[in-house]
mmCIF file of C-alpha atoms in Angstrom:
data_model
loop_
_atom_site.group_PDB
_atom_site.id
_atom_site.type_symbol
_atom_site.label_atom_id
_atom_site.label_comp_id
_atom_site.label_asym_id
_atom_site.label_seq_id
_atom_site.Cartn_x
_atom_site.Cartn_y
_atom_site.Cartn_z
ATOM 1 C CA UNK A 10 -18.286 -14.178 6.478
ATOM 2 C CA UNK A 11 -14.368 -14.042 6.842
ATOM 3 C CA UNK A 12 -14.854 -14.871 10.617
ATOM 4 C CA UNK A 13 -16.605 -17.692 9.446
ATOM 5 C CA UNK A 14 -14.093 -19.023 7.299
ATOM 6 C CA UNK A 15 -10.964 -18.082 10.212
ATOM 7 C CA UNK A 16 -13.227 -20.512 12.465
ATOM 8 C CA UNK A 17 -13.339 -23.186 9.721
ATOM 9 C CA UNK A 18 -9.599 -22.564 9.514
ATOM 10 C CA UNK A 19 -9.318 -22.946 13.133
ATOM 11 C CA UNK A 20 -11.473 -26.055 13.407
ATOM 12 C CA UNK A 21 -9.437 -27.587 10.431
ATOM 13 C CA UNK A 22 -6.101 -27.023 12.145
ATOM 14 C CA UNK A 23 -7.300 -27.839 15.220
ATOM 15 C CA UNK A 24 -8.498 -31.144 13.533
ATOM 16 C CA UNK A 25 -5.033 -32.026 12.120
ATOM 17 C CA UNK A 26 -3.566 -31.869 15.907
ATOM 18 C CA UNK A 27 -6.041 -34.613 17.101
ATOM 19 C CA UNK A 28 -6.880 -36.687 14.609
ATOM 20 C CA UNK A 29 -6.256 -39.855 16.401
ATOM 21 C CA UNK A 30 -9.480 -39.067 18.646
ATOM 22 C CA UNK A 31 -12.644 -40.092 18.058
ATOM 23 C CA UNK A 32 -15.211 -37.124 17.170
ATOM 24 C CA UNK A 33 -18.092 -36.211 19.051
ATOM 25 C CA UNK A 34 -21.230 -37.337 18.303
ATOM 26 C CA UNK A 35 -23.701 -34.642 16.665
ATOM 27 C CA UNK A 36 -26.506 -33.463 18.811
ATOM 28 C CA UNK A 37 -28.625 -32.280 16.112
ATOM 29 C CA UNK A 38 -32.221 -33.899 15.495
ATOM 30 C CA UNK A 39 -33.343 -32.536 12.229
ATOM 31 C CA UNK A 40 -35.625 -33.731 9.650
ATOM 32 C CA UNK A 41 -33.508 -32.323 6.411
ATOM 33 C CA UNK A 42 -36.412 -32.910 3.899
ATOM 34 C CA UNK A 43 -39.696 -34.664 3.884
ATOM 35 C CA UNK A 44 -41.271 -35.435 0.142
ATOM 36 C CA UNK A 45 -44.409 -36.960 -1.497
ATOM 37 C CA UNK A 46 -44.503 -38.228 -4.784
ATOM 38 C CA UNK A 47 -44.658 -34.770 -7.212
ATOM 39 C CA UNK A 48 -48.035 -36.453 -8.949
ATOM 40 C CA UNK A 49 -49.957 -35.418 -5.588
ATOM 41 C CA UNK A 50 -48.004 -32.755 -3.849
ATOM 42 C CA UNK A 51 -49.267 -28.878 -4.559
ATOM 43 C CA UNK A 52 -46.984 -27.346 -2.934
ATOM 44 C CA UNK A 53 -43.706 -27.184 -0.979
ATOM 45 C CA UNK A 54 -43.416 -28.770 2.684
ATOM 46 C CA UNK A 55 -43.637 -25.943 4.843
ATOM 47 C CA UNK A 56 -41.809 -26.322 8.548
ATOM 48 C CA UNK A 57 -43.017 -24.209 11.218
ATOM 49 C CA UNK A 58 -40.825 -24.990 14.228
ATOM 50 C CA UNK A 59 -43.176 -24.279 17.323
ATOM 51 C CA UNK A 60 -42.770 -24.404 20.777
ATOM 52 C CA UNK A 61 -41.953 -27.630 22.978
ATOM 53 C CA UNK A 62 -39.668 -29.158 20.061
ATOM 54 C CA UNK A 63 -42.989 -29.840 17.829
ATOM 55 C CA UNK A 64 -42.298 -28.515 14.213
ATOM 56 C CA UNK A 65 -45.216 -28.468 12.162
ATOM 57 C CA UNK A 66 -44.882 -30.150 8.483
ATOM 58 C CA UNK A 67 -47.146 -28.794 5.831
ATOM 59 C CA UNK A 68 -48.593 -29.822 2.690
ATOM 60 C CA UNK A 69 -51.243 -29.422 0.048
ATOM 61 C CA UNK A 70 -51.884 -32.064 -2.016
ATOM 62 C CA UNK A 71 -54.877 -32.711 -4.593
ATOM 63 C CA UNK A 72 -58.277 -33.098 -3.617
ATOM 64 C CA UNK A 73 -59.244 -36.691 -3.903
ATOM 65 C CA UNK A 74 -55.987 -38.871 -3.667
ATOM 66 C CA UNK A 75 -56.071 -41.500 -1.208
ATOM 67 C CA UNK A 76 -53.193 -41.355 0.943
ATOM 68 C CA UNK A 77 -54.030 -44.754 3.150
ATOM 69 C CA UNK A 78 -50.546 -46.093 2.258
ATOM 70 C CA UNK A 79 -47.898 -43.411 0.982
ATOM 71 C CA UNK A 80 -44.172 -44.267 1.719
ATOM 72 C CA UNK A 81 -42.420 -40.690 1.590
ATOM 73 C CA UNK A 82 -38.954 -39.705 0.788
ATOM 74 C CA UNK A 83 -36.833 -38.393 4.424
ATOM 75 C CA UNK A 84 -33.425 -37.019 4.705
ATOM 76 C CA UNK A 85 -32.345 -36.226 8.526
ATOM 77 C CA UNK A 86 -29.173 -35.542 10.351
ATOM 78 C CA UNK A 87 -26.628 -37.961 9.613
ATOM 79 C CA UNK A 88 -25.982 -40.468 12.221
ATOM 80 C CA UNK A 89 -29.585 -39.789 13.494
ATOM 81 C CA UNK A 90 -32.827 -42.011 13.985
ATOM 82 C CA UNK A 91 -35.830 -41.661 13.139
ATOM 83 C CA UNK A 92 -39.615 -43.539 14.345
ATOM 84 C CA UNK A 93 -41.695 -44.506 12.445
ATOM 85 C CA UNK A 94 -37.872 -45.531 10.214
ATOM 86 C CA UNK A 95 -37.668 -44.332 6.637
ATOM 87 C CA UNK A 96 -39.067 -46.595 4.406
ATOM 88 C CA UNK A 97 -42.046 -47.717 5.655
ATOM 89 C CA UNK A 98 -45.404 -46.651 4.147
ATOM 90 C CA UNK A 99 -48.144 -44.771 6.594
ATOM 91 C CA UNK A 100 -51.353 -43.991 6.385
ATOM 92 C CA UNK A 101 -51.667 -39.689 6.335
ATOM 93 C CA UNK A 102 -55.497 -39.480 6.307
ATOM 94 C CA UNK A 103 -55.283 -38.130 9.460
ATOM 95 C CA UNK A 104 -51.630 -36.561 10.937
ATOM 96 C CA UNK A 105 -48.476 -38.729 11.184
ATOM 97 C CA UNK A 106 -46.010 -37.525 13.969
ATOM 98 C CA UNK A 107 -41.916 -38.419 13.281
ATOM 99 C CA UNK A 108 -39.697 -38.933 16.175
ATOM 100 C CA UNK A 109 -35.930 -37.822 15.445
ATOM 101 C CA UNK A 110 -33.005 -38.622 17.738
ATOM 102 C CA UNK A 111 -29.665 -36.969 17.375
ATOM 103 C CA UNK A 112 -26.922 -39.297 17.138
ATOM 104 C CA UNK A 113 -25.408 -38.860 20.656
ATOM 105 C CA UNK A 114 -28.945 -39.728 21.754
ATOM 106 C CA UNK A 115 -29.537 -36.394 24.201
ATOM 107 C CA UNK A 116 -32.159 -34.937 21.633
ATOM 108 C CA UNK A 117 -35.520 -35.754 20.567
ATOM 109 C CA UNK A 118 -37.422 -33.179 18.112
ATOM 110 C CA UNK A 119 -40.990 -34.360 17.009
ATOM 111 C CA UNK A 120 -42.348 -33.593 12.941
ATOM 112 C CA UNK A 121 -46.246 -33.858 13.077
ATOM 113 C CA UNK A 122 -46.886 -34.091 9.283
ATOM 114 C CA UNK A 123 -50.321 -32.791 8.279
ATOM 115 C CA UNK A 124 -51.315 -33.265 4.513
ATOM 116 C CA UNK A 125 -54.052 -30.965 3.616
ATOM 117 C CA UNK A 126 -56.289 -31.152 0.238
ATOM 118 C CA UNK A 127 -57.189 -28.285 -1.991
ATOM 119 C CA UNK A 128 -58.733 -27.127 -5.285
ATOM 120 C CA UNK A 129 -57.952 -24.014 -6.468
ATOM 121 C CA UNK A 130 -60.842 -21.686 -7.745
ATOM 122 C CA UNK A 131 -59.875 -18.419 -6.485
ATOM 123 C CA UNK A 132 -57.153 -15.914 -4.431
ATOM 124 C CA UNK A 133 -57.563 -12.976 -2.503
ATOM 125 C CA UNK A 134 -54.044 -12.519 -1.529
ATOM 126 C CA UNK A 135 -55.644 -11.474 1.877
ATOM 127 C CA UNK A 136 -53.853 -14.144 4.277
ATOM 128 C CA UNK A 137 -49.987 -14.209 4.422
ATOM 129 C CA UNK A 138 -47.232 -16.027 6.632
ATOM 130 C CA UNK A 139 -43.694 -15.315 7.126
ATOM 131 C CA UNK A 140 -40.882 -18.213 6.268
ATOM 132 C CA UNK A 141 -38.326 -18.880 8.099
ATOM 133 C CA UNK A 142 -35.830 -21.133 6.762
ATOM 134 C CA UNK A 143 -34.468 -23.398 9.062
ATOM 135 C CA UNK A 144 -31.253 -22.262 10.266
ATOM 136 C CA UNK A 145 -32.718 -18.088 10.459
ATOM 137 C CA UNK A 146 -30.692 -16.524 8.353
ATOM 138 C CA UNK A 147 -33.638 -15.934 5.730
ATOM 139 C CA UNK A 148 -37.719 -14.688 6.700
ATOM 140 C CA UNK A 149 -39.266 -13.618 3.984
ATOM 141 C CA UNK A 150 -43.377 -13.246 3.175
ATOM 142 C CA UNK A 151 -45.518 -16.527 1.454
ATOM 143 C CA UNK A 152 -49.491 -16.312 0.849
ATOM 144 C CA UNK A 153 -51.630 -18.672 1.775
ATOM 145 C CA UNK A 154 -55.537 -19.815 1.164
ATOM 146 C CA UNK A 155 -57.755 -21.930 3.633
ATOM 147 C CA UNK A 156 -58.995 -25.044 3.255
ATOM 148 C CA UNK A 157 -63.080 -25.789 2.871
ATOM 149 C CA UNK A 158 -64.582 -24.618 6.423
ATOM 150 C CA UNK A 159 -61.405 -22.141 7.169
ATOM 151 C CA UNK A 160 -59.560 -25.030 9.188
ATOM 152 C CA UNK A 161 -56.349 -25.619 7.615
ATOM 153 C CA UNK A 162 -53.307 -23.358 5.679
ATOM 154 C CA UNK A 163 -52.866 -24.643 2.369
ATOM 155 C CA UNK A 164 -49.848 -22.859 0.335
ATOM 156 C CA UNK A 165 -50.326 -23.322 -3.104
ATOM 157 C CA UNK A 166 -48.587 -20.194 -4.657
ATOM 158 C CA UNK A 167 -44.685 -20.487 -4.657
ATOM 159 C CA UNK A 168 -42.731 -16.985 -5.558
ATOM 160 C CA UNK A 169 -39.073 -16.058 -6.893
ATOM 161 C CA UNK A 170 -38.365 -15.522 -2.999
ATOM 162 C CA UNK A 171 -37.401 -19.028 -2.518
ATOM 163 C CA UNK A 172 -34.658 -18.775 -4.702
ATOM 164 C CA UNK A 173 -33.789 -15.452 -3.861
ATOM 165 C CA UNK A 174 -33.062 -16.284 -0.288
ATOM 166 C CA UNK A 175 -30.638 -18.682 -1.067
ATOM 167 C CA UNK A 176 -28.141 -15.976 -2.193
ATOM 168 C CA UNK A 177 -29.256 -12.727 -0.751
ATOM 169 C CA UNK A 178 -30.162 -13.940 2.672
ATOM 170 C CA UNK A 179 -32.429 -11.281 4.182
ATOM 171 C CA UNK A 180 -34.426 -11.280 7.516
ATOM 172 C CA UNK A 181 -36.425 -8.248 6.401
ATOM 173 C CA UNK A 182 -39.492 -9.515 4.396
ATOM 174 C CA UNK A 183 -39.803 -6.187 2.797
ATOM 175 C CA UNK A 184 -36.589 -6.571 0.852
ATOM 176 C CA UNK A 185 -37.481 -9.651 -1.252
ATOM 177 C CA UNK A 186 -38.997 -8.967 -4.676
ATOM 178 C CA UNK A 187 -42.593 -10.664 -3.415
ATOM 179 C CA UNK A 188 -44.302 -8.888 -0.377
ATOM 180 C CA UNK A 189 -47.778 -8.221 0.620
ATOM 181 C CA UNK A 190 -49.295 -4.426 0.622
ATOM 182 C CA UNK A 191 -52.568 -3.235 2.572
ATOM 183 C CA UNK A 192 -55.603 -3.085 0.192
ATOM 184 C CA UNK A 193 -59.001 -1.788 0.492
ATOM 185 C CA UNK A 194 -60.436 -4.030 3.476
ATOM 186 C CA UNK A 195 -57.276 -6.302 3.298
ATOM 187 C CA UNK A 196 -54.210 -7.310 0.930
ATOM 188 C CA UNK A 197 -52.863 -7.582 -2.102
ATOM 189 C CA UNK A 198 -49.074 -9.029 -3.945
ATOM 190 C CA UNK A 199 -46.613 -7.061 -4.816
ATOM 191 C CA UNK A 200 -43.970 -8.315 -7.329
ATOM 192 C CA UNK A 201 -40.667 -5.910 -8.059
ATOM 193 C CA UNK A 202 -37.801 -5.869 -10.038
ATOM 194 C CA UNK A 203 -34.488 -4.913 -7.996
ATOM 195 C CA UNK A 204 -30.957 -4.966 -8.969
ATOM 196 C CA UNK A 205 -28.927 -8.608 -8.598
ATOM 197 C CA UNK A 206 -26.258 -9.797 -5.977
ATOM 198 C CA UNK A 207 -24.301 -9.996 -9.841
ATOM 199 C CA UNK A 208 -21.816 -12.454 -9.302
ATOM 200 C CA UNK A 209 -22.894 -15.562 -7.456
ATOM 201 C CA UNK A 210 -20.076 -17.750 -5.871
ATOM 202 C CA UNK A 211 -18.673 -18.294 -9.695
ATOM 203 C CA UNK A 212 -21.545 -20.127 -10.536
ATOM 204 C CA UNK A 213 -23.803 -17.622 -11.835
ATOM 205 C CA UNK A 214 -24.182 -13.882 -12.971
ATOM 206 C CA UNK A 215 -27.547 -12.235 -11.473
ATOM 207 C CA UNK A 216 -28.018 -8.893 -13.000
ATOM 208 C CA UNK A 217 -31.462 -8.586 -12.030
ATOM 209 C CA UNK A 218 -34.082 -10.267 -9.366
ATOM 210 C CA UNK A 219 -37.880 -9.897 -10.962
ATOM 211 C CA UNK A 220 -40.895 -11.170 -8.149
ATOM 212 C CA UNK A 221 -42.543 -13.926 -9.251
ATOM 213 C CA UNK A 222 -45.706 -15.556 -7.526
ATOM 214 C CA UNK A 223 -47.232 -18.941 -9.330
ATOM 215 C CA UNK A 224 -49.355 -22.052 -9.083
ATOM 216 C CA UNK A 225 -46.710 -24.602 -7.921
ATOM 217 C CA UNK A 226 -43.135 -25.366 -6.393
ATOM 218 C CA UNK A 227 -39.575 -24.713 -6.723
ATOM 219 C CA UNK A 228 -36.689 -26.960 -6.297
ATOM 220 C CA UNK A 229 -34.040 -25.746 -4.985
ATOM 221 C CA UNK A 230 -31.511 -28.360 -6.106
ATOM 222 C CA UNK A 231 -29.978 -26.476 -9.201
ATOM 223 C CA UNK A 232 -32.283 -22.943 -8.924
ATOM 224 C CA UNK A 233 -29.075 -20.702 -8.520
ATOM 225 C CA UNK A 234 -27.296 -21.924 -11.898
ATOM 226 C CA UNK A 235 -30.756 -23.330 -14.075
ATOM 227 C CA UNK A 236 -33.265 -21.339 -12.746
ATOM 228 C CA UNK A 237 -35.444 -22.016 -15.887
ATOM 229 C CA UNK A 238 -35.943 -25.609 -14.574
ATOM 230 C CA UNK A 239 -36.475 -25.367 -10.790
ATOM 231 C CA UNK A 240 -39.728 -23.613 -11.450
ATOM 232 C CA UNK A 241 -42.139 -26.441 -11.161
ATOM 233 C CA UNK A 242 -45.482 -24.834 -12.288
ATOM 234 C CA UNK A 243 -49.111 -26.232 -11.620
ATOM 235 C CA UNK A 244 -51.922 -27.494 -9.229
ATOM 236 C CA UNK A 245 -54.131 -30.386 -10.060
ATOM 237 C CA UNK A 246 -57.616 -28.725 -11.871
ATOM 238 C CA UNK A 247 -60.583 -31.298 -12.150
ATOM 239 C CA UNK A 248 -62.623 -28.539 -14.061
ATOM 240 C CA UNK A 249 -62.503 -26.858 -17.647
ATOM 241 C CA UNK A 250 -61.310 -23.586 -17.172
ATOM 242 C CA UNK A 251 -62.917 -20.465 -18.955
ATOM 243 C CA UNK A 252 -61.842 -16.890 -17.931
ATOM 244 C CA UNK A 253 -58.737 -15.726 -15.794
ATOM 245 C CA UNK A 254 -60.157 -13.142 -14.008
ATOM 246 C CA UNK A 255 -58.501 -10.198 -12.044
ATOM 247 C CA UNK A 256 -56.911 -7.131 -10.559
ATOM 248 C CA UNK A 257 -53.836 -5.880 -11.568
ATOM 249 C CA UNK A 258 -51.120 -2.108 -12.031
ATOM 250 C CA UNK A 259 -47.986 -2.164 -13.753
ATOM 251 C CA UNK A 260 -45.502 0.215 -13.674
ATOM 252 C CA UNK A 261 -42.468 -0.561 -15.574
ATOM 253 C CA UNK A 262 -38.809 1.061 -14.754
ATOM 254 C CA UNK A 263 -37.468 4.129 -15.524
ATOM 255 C CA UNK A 264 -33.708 3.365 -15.699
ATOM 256 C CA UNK A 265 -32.258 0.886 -19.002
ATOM 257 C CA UNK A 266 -32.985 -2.764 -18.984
ATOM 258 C CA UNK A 267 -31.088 -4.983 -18.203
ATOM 259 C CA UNK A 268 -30.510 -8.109 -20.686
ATOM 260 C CA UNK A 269 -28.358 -10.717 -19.041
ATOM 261 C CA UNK A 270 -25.239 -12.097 -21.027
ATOM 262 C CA UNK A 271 -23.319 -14.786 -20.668
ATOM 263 C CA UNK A 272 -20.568 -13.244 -18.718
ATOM 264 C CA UNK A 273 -22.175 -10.461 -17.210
ATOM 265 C CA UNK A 274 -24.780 -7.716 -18.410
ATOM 266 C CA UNK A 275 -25.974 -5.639 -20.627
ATOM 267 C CA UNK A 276 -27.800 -2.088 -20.340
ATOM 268 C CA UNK A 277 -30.613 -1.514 -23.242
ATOM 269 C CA UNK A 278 -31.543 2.417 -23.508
ATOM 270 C CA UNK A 279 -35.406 3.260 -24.294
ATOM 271 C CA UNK A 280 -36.469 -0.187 -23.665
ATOM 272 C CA UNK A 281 -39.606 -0.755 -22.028
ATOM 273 C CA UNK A 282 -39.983 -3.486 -19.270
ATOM 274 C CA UNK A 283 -43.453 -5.521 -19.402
ATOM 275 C CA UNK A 284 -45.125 -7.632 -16.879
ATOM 276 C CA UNK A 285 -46.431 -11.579 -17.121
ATOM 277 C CA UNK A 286 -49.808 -12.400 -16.925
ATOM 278 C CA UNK A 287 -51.248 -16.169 -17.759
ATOM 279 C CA UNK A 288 -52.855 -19.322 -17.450
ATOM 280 C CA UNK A 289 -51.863 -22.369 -18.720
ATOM 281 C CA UNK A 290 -53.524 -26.157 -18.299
ATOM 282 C CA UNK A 291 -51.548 -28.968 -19.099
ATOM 283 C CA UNK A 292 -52.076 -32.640 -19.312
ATOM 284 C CA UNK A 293 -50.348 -34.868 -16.676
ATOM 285 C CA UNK A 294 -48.949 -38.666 -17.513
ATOM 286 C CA UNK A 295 -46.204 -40.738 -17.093
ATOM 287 C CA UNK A 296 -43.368 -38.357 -18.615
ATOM 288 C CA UNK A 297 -44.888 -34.741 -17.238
ATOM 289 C CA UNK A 298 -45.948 -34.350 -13.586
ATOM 290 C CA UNK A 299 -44.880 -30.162 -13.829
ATOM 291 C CA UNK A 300 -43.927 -27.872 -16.366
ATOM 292 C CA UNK A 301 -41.029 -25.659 -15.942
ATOM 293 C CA UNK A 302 -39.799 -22.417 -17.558
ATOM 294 C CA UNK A 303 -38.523 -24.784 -20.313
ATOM 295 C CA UNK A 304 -41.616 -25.647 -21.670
ATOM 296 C CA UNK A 305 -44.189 -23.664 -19.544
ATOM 297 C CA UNK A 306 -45.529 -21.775 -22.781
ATOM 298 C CA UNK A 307 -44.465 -24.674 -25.281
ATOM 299 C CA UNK A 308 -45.180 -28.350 -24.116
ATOM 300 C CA UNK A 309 -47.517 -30.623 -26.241
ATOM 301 C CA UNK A 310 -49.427 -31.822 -23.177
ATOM 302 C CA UNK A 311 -50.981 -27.926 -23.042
ATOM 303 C CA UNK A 312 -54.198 -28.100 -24.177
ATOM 304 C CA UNK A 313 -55.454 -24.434 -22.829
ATOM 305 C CA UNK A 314 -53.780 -20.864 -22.608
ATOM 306 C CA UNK A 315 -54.509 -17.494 -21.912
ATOM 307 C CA UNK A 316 -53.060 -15.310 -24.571
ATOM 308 C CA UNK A 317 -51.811 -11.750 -24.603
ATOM 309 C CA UNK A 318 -49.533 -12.902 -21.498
ATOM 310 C CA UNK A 319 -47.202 -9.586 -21.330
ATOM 311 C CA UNK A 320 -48.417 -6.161 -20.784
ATOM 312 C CA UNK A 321 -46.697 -2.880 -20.322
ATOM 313 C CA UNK A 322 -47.325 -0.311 -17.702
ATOM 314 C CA UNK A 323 -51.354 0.238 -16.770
ATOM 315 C CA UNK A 324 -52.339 4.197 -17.231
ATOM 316 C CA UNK A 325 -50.764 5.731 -14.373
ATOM 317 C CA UNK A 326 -49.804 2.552 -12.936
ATOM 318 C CA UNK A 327 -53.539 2.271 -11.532
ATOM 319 C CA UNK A 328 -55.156 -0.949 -10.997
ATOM 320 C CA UNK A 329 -57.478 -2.299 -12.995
ATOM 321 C CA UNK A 330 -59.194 -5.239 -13.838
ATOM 322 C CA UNK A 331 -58.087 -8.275 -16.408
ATOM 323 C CA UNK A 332 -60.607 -10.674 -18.159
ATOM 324 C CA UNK A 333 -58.641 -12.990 -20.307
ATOM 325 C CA UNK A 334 -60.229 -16.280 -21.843
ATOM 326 C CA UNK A 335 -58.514 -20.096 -22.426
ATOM 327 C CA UNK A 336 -58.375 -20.642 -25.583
ATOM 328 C CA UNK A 337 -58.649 -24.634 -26.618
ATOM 329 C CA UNK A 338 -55.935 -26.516 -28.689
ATOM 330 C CA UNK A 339 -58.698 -27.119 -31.650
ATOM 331 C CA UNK A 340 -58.970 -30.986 -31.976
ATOM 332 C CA UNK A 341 -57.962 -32.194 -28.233
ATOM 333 C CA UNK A 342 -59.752 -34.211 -26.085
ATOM 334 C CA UNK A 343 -60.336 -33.569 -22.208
ATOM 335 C CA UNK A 344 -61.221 -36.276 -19.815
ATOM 336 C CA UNK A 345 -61.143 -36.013 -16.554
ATOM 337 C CA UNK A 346 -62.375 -39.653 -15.627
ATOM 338 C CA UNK A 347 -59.062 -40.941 -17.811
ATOM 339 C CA UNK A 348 -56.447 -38.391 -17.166
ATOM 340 C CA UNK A 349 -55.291 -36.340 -14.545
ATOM 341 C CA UNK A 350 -55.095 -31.828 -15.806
ATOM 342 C CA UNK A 351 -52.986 -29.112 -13.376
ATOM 343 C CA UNK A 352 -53.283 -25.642 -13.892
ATOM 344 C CA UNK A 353 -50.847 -23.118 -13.766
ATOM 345 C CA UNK A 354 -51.208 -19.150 -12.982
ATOM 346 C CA UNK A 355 -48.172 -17.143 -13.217
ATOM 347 C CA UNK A 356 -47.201 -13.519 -12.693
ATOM 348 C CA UNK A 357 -44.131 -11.820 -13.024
ATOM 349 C CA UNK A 358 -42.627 -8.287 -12.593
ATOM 350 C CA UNK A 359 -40.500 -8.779 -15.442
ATOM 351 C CA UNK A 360 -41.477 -11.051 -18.403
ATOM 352 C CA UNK A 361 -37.603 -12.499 -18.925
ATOM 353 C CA UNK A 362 -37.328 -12.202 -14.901
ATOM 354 C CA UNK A 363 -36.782 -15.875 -14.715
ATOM 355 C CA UNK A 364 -33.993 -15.418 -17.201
ATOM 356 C CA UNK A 365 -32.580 -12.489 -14.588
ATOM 357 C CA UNK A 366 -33.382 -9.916 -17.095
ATOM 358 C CA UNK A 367 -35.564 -6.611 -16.476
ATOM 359 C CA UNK A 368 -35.600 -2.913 -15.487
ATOM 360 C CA UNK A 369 -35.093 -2.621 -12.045
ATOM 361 C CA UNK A 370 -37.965 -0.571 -10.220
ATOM 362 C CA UNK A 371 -40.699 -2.432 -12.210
ATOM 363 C CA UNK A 372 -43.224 -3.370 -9.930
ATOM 364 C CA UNK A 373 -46.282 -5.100 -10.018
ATOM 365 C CA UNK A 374 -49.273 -5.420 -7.987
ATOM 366 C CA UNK A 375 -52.161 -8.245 -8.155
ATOM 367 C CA UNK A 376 -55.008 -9.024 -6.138
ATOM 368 C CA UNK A 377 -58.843 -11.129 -6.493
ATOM 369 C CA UNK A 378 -57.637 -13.545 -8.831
ATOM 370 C CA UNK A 379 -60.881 -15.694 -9.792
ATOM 371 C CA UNK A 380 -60.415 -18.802 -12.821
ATOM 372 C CA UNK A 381 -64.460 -19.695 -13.774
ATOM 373 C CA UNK A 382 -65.333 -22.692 -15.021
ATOM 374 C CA UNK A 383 -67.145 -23.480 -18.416
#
């Protein structure tokens, strides 16, 4: 890091000497960010850059939508172009291929966006990837299911690792709080509690990292100061949920947990640390597209939870399984023909994890998660 900053020095005095010359032109070609509107999307773009300069662009969106004519939101490298130009609506029933040109005009990198549709009934936790973020410093694990026939990814679980590699940059998978484990005949999650970076370039205090894995997104915009609102929880649901169904261990920590203050920590003796466990469906209209950790447990559009969502250490840590019912708002209608319903499952290795509070060395593990319908 400091022979970063020496270079920037460098470059900055270097700068001064010659500022009457022009500067060179970039040669990057880089699509920044690629977004649909939130009301369809399921999940995060994912970029896989493969060989031949052809990254692959990723997405799950909701079984159903009609994407003849979507216009989507681009950022690329400034001074770049881009074909088809920003702007300009396109028809992604079938794959729609971006060509970027750096600004000097001696690079070309091609962005085949596939959208991919998806209705989530049930996850093994079986089938996993590993992220790499764009410029390498960061690889950490992400699950994914197959679509209908086993013919396309589709990435509908986001996890505490996407914020967590923003400040505590790992190329070691095994080091973020999410990870997969081997399992009888396949794999399983694995959420932990670990100790925090602490302070955070003066704009936050991170005692403690829980794993989280849930139904949804995460923006990254704000996630290192608000963390509470970049959690974007939900996938569309065109069905009436009745049981969350499951395997599960807990083991909490052994050491004091950790409550985070305002400016800095503090250590709570004899304790006990206690996982998350839950389903929520929610209601979807003009002014809610996602709940957040604002109002993930207290929104009025809810209309179904599970209850008894945190749970201390199973005996011995063993797995075992979970059977937990949605329980109706008494009084509220459902229609699917009228309104649009997302569904959000969330675990967590810490139940105040997302306010970067726990006992680090709780850990977690969760695996054939089913939701029947009534």
């Amino acid at each position: 890091m400091k022979t970063r900053f020496l270079l920037l020095f460098i470059l900055g005095a270097f700068g001064f000497s010659s500022c009457i010359k022009d500067e060179p032109l970039s040669p990057e070609a880089d699509m920044i960010s690629f977004s649909l509107p939130a009301s369809i999307m399921l999940s995060d773009p994912l970029f896989n850059r493969g060989e031949e300069g052809v990254t692959e662009v990723l997405i799950t969106i909701s079984k159903g939508e009609d994407v003849s004519s979507l216009t989507p939101e681009i950022t690329i490298t400034e001074g770049a172009t881009i074909v088809p130009a920003i702007g300009i609506a396109q028809d992604f029933s079938q794959p729609v291929t971006y060509t970027v040109t750096s600004p000097d005009g001696k690079q070309k990198r091609l962005y085949k966006i596939t959208l991919n549709s998806y209705m989530f009934y049930q996850s093994d936790f079986d089938n996993w990837d590993i992220y790499t973020n764009n410029i390498g410093t960061a690889r950490y694990e992400l699950p994914f299911e197959y679509s209908e026939g086993d013919k396309n990814k589709i990435y509908i679980w986001s996890s505490s690792n996407r914020g967590v590699a923003l400040y505590q940059q790992y190329l070691e998978p095994e080091k973020y709080p999410v990870a997969s484990i081997q399992s009888d005949g396949g794999k399983m999650a694995v959420l932990r509690t670990d100790l925090g970076p602490g302070n955070v370039m003066n704009i936050q205090y991170i005692p403690v990292v829980a794993g989280s894995l849930f139904t949804g997104t995460m923006d990254l915009t704000n996630a290192i100061k608000d963390p509470l609102s970049s959690t974007k929880f939900g996938v569309v649901c065109d069905y009436l949920p009745d049981r969350l169904q499951g395997r599960y261990s807990y083991l909490a920590g052994s050491g004091n947990y950790i409550l985070k203050a305002d400016k800095g920590s503090v250590e709570i003796p004899n304790r006990k640390d206690s996982c998350a466990l839950y389903g929520v469906l929610f209601k979807v209209d003009e002014t809610l597209t996602m709940l957040d950790g604002t109002s993930i447990l207290n929104h009025p559009n809810i209309v179904a939870s599970t209850e008894n969502r945190y749970r201390g250490s199973t005996p011995n840590g063993e797995m075992m399984n979970f059977d937990i019912p949605f329980v109706y708002k008494p009084g509220v209608e459902i229609d699917f023909s009228k309104n649009k319903y997302k569904l959000a499952i969330v675990f967590s290795s810490s139940y105040n994890g997302d306010l970067y509070s726990g006992t680090p060395g709780s850990k977690m593990r969760v695996d054939n998660v089913r939701v029947t319908r009534k």
